[in-house]
Coordinates of C-alpha atoms and ligand atoms in Angstrom, one line a residue:
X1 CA -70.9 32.1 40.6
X2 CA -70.6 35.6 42.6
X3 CA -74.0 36.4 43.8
X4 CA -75.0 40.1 42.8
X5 CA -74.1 42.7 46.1
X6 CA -78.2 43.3 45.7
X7 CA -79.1 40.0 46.3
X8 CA -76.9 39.2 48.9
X9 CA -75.3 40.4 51.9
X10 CA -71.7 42.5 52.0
X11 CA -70.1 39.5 53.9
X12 CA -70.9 36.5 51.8
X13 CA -69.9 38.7 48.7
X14 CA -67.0 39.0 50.4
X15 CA -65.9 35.8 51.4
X16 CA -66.9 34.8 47.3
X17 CA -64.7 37.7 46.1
X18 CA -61.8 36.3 48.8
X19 CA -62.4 32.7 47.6
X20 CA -62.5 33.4 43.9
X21 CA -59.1 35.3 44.3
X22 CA -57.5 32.5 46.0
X23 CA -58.0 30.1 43.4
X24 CA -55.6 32.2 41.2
X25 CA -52.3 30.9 40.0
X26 CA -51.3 32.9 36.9
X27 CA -52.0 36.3 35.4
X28 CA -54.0 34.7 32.4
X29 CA -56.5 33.6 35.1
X30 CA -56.4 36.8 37.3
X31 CA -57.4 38.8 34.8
X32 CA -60.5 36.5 34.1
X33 CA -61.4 36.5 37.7
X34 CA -61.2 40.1 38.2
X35 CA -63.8 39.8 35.0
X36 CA -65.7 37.4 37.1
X37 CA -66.0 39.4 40.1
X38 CA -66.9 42.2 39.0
X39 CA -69.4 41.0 36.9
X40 CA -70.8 39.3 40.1
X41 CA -71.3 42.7 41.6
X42 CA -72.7 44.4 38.3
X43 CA -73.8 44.1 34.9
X44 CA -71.0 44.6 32.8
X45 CA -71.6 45.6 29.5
X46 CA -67.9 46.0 28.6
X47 CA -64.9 46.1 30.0
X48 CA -61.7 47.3 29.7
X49 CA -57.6 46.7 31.8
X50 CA -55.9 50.0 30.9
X51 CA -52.3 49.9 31.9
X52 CA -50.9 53.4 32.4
X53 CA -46.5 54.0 31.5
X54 CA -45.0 56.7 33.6
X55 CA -45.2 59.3 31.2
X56 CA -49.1 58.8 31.6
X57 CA -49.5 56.9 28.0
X58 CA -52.4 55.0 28.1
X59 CA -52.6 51.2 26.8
X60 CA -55.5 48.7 27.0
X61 CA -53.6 45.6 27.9
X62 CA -55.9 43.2 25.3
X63 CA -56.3 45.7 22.9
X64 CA -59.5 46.2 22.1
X65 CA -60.9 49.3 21.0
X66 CA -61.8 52.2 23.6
X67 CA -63.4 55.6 23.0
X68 CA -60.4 57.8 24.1
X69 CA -62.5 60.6 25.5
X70 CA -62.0 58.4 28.6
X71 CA -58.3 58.6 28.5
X72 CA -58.2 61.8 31.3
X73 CA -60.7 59.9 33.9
X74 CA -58.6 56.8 33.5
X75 CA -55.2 58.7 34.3
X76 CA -57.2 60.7 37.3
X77 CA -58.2 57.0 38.5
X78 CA -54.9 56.0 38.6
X79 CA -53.4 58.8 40.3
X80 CA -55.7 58.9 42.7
X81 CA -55.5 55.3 43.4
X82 CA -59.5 55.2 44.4
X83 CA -62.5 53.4 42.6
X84 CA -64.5 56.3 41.4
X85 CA -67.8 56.0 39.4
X86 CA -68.6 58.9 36.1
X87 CA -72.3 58.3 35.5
X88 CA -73.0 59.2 31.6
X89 CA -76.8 59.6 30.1
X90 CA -77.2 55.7 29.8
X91 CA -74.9 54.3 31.3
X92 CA -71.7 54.5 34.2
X93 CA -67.9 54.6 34.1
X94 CA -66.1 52.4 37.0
X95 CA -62.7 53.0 37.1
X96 CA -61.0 50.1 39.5
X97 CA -57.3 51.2 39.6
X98 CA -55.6 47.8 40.5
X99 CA -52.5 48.6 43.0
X100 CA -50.0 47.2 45.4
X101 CA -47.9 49.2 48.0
X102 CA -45.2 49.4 45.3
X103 CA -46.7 49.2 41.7
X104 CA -49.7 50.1 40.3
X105 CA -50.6 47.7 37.7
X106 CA -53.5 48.9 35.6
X107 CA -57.3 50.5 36.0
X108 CA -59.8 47.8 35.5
X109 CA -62.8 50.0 33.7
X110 CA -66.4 48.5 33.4
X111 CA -69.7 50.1 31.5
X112 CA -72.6 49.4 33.5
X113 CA -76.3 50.0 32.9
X114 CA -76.2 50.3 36.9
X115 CA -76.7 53.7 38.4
X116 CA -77.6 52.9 42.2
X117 CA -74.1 52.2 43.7
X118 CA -74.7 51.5 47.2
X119 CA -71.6 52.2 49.9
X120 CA -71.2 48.3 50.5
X121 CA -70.9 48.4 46.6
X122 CA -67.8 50.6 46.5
X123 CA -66.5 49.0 49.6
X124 CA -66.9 45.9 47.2
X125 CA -64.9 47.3 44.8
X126 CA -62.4 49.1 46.9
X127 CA -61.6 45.5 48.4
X128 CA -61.1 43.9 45.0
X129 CA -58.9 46.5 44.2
X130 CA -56.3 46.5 46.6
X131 CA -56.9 42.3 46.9
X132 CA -56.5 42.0 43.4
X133 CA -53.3 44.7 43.6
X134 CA -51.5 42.3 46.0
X135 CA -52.7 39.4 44.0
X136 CA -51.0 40.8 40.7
X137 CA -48.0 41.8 43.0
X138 CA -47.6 38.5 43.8
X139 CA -48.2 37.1 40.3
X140 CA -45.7 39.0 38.7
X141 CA -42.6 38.6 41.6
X142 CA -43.4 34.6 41.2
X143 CA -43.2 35.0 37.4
X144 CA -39.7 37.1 38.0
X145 CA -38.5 34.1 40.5
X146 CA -39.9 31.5 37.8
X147 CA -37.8 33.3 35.4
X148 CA -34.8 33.6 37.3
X149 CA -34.9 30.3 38.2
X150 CA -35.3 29.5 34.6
X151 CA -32.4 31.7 33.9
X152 CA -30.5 29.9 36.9
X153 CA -31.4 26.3 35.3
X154 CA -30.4 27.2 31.9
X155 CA -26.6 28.2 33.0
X156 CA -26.5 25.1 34.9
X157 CA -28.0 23.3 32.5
X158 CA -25.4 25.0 29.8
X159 CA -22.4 24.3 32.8
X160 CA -23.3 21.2 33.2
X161 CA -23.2 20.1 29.3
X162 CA -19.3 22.1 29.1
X163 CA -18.3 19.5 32.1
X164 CA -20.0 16.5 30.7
X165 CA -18.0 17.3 27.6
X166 CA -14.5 17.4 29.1
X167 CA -12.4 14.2 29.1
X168 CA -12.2 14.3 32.5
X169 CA -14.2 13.0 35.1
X170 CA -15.1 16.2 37.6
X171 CA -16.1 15.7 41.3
X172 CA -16.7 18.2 44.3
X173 CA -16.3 16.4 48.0
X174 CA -17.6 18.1 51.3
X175 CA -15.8 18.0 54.2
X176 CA -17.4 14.8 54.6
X177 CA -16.6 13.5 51.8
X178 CA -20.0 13.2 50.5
X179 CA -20.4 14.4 46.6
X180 CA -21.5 17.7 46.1
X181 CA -20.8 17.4 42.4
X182 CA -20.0 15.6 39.9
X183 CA -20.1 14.8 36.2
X184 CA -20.8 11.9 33.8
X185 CA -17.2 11.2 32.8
X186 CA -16.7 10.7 37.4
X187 CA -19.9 7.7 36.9
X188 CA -18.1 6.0 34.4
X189 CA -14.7 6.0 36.4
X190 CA -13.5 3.0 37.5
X191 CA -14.4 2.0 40.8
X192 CA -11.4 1.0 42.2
X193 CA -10.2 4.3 40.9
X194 CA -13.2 6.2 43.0
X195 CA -11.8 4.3 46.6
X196 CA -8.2 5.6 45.7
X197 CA -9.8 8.9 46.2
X198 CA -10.0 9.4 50.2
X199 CA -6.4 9.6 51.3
X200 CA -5.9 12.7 48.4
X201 CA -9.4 14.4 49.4
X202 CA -8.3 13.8 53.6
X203 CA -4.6 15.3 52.5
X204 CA -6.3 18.3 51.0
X205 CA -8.5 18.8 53.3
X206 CA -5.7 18.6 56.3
X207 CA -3.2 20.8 54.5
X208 CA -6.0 23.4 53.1
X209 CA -3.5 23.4 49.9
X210 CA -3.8 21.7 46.4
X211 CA -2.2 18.3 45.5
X212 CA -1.5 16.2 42.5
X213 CA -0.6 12.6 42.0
X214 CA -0.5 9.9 39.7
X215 CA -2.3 7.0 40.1
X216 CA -2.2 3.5 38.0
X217 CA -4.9 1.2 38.2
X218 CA -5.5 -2.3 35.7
X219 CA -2.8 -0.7 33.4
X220 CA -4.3 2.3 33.0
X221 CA -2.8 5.8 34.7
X222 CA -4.3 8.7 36.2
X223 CA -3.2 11.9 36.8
X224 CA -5.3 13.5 40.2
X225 CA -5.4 17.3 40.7
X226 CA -7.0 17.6 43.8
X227 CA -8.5 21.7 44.5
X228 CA -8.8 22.8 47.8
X229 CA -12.6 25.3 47.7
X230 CA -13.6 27.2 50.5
X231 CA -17.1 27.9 49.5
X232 CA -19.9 30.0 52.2
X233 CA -17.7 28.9 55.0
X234 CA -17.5 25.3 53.6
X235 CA -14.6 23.2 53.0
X236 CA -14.8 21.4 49.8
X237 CA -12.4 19.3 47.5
X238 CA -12.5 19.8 43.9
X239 CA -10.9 16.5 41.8
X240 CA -9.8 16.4 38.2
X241 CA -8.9 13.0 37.0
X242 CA -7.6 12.6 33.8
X243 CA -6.9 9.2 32.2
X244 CA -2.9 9.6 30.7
X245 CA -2.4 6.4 29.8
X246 CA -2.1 7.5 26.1
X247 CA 0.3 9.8 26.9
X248 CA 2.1 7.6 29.3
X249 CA 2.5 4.6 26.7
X250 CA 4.2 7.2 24.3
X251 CA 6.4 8.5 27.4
X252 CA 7.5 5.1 27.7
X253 CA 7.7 4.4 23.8
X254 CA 10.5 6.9 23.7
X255 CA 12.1 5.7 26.6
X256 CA 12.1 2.5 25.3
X257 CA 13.6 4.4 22.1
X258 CA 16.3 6.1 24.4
X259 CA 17.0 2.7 25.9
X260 CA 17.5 0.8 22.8
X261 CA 20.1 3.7 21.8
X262 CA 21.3 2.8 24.8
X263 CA 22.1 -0.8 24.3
X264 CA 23.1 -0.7 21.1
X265 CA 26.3 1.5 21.8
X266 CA 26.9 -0.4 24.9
X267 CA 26.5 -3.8 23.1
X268 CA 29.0 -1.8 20.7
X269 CA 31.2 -1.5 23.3
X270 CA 30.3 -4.9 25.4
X271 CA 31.4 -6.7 22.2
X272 CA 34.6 -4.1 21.0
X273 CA 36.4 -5.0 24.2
X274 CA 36.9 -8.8 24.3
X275 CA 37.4 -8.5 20.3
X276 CA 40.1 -6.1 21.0
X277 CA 41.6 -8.2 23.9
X278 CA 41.7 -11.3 21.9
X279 CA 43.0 -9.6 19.3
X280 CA 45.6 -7.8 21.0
X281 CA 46.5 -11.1 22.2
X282 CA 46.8 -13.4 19.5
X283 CA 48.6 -10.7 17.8
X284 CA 51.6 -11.0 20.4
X285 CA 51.2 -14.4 19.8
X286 CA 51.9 -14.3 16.2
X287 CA 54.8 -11.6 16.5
X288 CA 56.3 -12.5 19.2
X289 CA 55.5 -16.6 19.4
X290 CA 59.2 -17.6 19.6
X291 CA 59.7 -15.3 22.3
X292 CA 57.4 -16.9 24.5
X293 CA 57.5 -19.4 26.9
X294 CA 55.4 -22.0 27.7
X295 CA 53.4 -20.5 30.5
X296 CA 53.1 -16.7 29.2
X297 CA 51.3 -18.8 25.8
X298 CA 49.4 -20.5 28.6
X299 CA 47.9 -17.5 30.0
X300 CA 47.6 -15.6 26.6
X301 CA 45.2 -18.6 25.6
X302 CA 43.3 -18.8 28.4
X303 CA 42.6 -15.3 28.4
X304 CA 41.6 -15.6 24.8
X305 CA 39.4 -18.3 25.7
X306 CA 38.1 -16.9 28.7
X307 CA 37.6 -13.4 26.1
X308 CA 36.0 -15.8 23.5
X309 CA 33.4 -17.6 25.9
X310 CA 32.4 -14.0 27.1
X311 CA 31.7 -13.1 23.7
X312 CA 29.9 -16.0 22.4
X313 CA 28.0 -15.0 25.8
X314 CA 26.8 -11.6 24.8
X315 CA 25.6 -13.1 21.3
X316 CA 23.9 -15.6 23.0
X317 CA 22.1 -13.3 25.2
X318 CA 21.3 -11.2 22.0
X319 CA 20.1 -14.0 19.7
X320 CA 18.0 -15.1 22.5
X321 CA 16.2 -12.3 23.2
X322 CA 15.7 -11.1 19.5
X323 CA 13.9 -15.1 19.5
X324 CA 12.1 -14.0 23.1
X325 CA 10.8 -10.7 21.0
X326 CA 10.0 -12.7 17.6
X327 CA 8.3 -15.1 19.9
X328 CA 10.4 -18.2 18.3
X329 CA 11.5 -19.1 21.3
X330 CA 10.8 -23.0 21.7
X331 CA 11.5 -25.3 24.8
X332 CA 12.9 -28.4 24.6
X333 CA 12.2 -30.3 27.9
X334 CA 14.1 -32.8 29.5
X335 CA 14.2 -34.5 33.1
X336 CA 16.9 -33.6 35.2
X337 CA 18.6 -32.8 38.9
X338 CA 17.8 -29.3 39.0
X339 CA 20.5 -29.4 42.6
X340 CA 22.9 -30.9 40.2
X341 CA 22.8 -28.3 37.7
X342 CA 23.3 -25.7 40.1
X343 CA 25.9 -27.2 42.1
X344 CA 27.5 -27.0 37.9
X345 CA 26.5 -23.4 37.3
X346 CA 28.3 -23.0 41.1
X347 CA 31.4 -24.8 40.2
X348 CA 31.5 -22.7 36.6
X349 CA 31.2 -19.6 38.6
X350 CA 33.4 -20.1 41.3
X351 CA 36.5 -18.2 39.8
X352 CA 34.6 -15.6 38.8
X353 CA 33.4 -15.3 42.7
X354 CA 36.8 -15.8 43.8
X355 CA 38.4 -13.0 42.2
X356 CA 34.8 -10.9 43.2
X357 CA 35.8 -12.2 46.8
X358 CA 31.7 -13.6 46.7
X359 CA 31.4 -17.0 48.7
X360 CA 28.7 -19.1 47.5
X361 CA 26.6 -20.9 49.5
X362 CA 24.9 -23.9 48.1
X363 CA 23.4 -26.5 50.5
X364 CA 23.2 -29.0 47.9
X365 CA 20.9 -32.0 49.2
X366 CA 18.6 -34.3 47.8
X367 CA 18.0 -35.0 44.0
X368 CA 15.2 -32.7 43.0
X369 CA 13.9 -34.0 39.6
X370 CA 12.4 -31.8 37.2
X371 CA 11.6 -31.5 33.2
X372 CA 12.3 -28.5 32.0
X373 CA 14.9 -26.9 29.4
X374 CA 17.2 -27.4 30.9
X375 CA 19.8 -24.9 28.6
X376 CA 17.2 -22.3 29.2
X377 CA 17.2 -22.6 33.3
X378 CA 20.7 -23.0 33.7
X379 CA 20.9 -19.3 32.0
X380 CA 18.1 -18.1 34.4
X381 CA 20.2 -19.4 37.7
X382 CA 23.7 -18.5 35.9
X383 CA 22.5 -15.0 35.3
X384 CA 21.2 -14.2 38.9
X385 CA 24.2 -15.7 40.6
X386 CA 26.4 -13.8 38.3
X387 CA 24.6 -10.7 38.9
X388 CA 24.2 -11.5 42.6
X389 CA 28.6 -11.6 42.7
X390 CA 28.7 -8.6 40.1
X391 CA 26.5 -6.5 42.2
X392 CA 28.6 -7.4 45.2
X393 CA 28.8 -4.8 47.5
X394 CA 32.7 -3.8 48.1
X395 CA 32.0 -2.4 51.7
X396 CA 31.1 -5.7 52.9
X397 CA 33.7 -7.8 54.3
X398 CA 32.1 -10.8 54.3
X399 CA 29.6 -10.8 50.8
X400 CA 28.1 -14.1 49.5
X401 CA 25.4 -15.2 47.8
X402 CA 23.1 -18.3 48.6
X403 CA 21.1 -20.3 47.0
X404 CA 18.5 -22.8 48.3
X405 CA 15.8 -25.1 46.8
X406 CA 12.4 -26.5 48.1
X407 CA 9.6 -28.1 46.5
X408 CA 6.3 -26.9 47.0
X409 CA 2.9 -28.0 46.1
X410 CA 3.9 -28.8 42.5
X411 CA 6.2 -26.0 42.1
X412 CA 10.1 -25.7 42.8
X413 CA 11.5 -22.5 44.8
X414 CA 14.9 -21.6 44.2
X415 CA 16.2 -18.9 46.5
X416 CA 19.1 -16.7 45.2
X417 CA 20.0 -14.6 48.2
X418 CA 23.0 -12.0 48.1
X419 CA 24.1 -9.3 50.7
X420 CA 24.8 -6.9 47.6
X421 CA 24.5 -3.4 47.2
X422 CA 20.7 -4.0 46.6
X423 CA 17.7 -2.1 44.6
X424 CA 16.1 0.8 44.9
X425 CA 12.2 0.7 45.8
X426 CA 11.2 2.3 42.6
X427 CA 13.4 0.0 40.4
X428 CA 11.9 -3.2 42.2
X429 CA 9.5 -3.1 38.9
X430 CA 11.8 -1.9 36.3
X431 CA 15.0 -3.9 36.3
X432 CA 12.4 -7.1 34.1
X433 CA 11.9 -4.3 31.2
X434 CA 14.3 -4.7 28.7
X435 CA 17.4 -2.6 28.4
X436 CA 17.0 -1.2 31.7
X437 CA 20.3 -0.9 34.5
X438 CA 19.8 1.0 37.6
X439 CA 20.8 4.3 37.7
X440 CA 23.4 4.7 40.1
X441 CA 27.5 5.1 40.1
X442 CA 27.9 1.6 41.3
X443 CA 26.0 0.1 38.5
X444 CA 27.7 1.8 36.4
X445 CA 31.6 1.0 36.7
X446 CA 29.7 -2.6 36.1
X447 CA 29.5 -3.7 32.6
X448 CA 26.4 -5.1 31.8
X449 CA 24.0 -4.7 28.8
X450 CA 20.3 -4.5 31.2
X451 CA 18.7 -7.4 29.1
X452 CA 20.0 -10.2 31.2
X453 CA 17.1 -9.7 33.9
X454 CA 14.2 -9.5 31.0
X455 CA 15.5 -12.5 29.4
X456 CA 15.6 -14.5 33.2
X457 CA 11.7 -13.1 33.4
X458 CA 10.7 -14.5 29.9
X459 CA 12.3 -17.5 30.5
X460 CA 10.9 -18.2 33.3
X461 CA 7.3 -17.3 32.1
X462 CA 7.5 -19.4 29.3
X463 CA 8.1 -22.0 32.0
X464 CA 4.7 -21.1 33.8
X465 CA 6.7 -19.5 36.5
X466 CA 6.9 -16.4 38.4
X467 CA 10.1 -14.1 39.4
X468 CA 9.6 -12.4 42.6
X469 CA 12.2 -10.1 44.3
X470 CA 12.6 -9.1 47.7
X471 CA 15.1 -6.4 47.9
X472 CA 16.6 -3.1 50.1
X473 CA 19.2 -0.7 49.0
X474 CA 22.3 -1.3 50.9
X475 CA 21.1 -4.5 52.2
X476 CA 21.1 -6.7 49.4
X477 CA 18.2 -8.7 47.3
X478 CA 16.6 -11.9 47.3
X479 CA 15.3 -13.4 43.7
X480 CA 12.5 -15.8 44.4
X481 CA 11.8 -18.3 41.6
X482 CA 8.7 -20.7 41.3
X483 CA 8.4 -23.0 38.5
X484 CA 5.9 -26.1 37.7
X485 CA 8.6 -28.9 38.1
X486 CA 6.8 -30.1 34.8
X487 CA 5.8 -33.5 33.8
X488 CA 6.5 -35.5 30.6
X489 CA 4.7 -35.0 27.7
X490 CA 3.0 -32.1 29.1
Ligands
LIG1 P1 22.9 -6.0 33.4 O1 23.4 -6.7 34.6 O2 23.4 -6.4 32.1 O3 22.9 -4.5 33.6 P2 20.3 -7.2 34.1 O4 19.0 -7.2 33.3 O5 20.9 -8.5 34.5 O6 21.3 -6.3 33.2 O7 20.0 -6.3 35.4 C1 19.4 -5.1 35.3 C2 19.8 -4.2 36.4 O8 19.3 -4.7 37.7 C3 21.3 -4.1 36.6 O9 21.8 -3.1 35.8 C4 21.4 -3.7 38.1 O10 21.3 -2.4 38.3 C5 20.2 -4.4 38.7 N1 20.5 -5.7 39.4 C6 20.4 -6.9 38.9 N2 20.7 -7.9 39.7 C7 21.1 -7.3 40.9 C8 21.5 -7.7 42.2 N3 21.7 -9.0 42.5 N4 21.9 -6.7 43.1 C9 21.7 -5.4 42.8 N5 21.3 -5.0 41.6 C10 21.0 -5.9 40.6

């Protein structure tokens, strides 16, 4: 409680009325302590806060009703920016005008039976009126920042809730590549993902221009679009990561599509050619058959036999792999020399290698015996030795292909080397998938129908084995099998 200026000395009043005002926080309570002050230093009987516009209307800030005779002292009071005193018969006007060095905010007004207003009195009051000024200053530039800052938080906010709703995940690096930003979609990224990120960031960062890239992680891809911000002198990297893999699956849907096109016109074609040779063939022989001798017949046959088993190929190959796709695919395992099977395939390949001018190199050694279907591998080793002499590479003098076997652990490894024209990096993955033949000139003056290499891969999966190939364009390739040798009745 303020002690009355009578009672007590100027200074202790002082210190009260400096106290009182610091404990203010808002303008609700400033008003009540300017009430409380005052009152302190007088008996007020009422009291009014008169807030003057420009055009000098006059408004009591709480509204409560005021005789308006007092309208012209009040607008005097606060033009003259002094705290002046208008005794009446019973009682005094004290017109406080409250004022900063920019604003003035309002005239505080008190009745007061008081009469004797002492110099220390209106010292008092000249105090609290340019302390309480500053103090309303204060009060309303904090509400201002509160407000802007309110304003500020609700566009974040309001950001914030449009880039949590995107699909994609949103993340701003510094230099440092610390995170400045980021969004909800960026927390539930995959982790391996967010360590995949560094080498675009540094790249951006080093260049000072954008970049893109694709990335494909556990099946899933990713397109990266990676911003390069220069922000108050600060380098930063803006990231937008989009999961594709929807659109990627239908990108390869239709390829798949396109490819199947594909095959069917070139099985069309595959399976025109010997059809027409044989028949072309067996024709002659029927016009012509007592024209012939012996040996022409001879060869006539053996081409049509040779035509024949390279047709009963291609259906194999297609009945197979319709059964690989229905899944009805079913070995039948038996125990045998796997070196003496491929020393057969080598011997049923050799004219084929011949005329290819393809030596094959087969260390045949010890019996290796395993229990496996048997049919079913033989395809898998006839198809990569027959690719590895069809792929041959015609700028090579010397071109072979060689084959080696070990056993390891429980597993056999067979080694199907060539010195062919060899694969390109970015077809190391796609020559498995089904339909596919590398695109280049050399592949295709080669017939071939691109399921061969999905059918080896199947096979040898459903064997519990792997395919691996090591392979350089121009140099050649190097088709590593591993298979469980088996056991019976696994
Ligand atoms: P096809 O031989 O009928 O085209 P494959 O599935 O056997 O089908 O092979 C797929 C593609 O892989 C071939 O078109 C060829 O481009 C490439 N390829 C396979 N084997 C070799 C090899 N040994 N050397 C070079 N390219 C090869």
């Amino acid at each position: 409680m303020v002690e009355k200026v009578k009672d007590s000395s100027f200074y202790s009043n002082l210190s009260n009325i400096i106290m009182e005002i610091s404990k203010v926080n808002d303008l609700d309570s400033a008003y009540k302590t300017l009430s409380k002050i005052s009152s302190g230093l007088i008996d007020v009987d009422k009291e009014f806060f008169f807030k003057i516009s420009e055009e000098d209307k006059v408004q009591e800030i709480f509204r409560t009703a005021y005789d308006a005779d007092i309208e012209d002292m009040i607008i005097w009071s606060n033009k003259n920016l002094d705290v002046s005193i208008f005794p009446e018969e019973n009682f005094s006007y004290v017109f406080v005008p409250i004022f900063s060095l920019n604003t003035k905010h309002f005239v505080y007004t008190a009745i007061t039976k008081e009469d004797d207003f002492s110099n220390e009195m209106m010292m008092l009051f000249r105090i609290i009126s340019f302390m309480t000024g500053n103090l309303f200053e204060n009060l309303v530039l904090y509400d201002k920042i509160l407000n802007k800052n309110f304003i500020i938080e609700k566009n974040k906010n309001f950001l914030n809730s449009i880039l949590n709703s995107t699909n994609d995940s949103i993340v701003v690096f510094s230099e440092n590549q610390e995170i400045n930003f980021k969004n909800e979609k960026y927390d539930n990224l995959d982790e391996g993902l967010q360590q995949e990120l560094n080498s675009i960031i540094q790249r951006t960062l080093d260049t000072e221009k954008n970049q893109s890239e694709e990335k494909e992680i556990e099946d899933k891809f990713f397109s990266i679009d990676s911003n390069f911000l220069e922000f108050e002198n600060e380098k930063n990297v803006l990231l937008v990561i989009r999961d594709i893999s929807g659109t990627k699956e239908l990108e390869k849907m239709k390829k798949i599509d396109k490819m199947k096109m594909e095959f069917l016109s070139m099985m069309s074609h595959e399976l025109r050619t010997p059809l027409s040779a044989i028949k072309a063939y067996s024709d002659t022989i029927i016009d012509s058959y007592e024209m012939l001798d012996n040996e022409t017949l001879m060869e006539f046959f053996r081409t049509i036999q040779s035509e024949t088993n390279h047709l009963s190929r291609l259906l194999n190959d297609l009945l197979d792999f319709s059964k690989l796709e229905l899944k009805t695919l079913h070995l039948e395992k038996t125990e045998f020399n796997i070196n003496e099977l491929i020393q057969e395939i080598c011997n049923t390949l050799e004219e084929f290698s011949n005329n290819n001018d393809v030596e094959i190199i087969f260390h045949k050694n010890e019996s290796i015996k395993v229990f496996m279907d048997r049919t079913r591998i033989r395809q898998v080793i006839f198809n990569l030795i027959q690719n590895a002499i069809k792929y041959s590479d015609k700028e090579k003098e010397h071109r072979f292909v060689e084959i080696t076997t070990e056993i390891k652990e429980n597993n056999i490894i067979i080694k199907i080397k060539d010195n062919s024209i060899g694969i390109k990096s970015e077809d190391k993955e796609k020559i498995f998938d089904k339909f596919y033949r590398s695109d280049t000139s050399l592949t295709y003056e080669i017939q071939g129908t691109g399921v061969g290499l999905s059918i080896v891969k199947d096979m040898v999966e459903l064997h519990g084995g792997t395919i691996e190939l090591d392979t350089e364009l121009g140099k050649g390739s190097t088709f590593i099998l591993t298979i469980p040798r088996g056991v019976e009745n696994e």
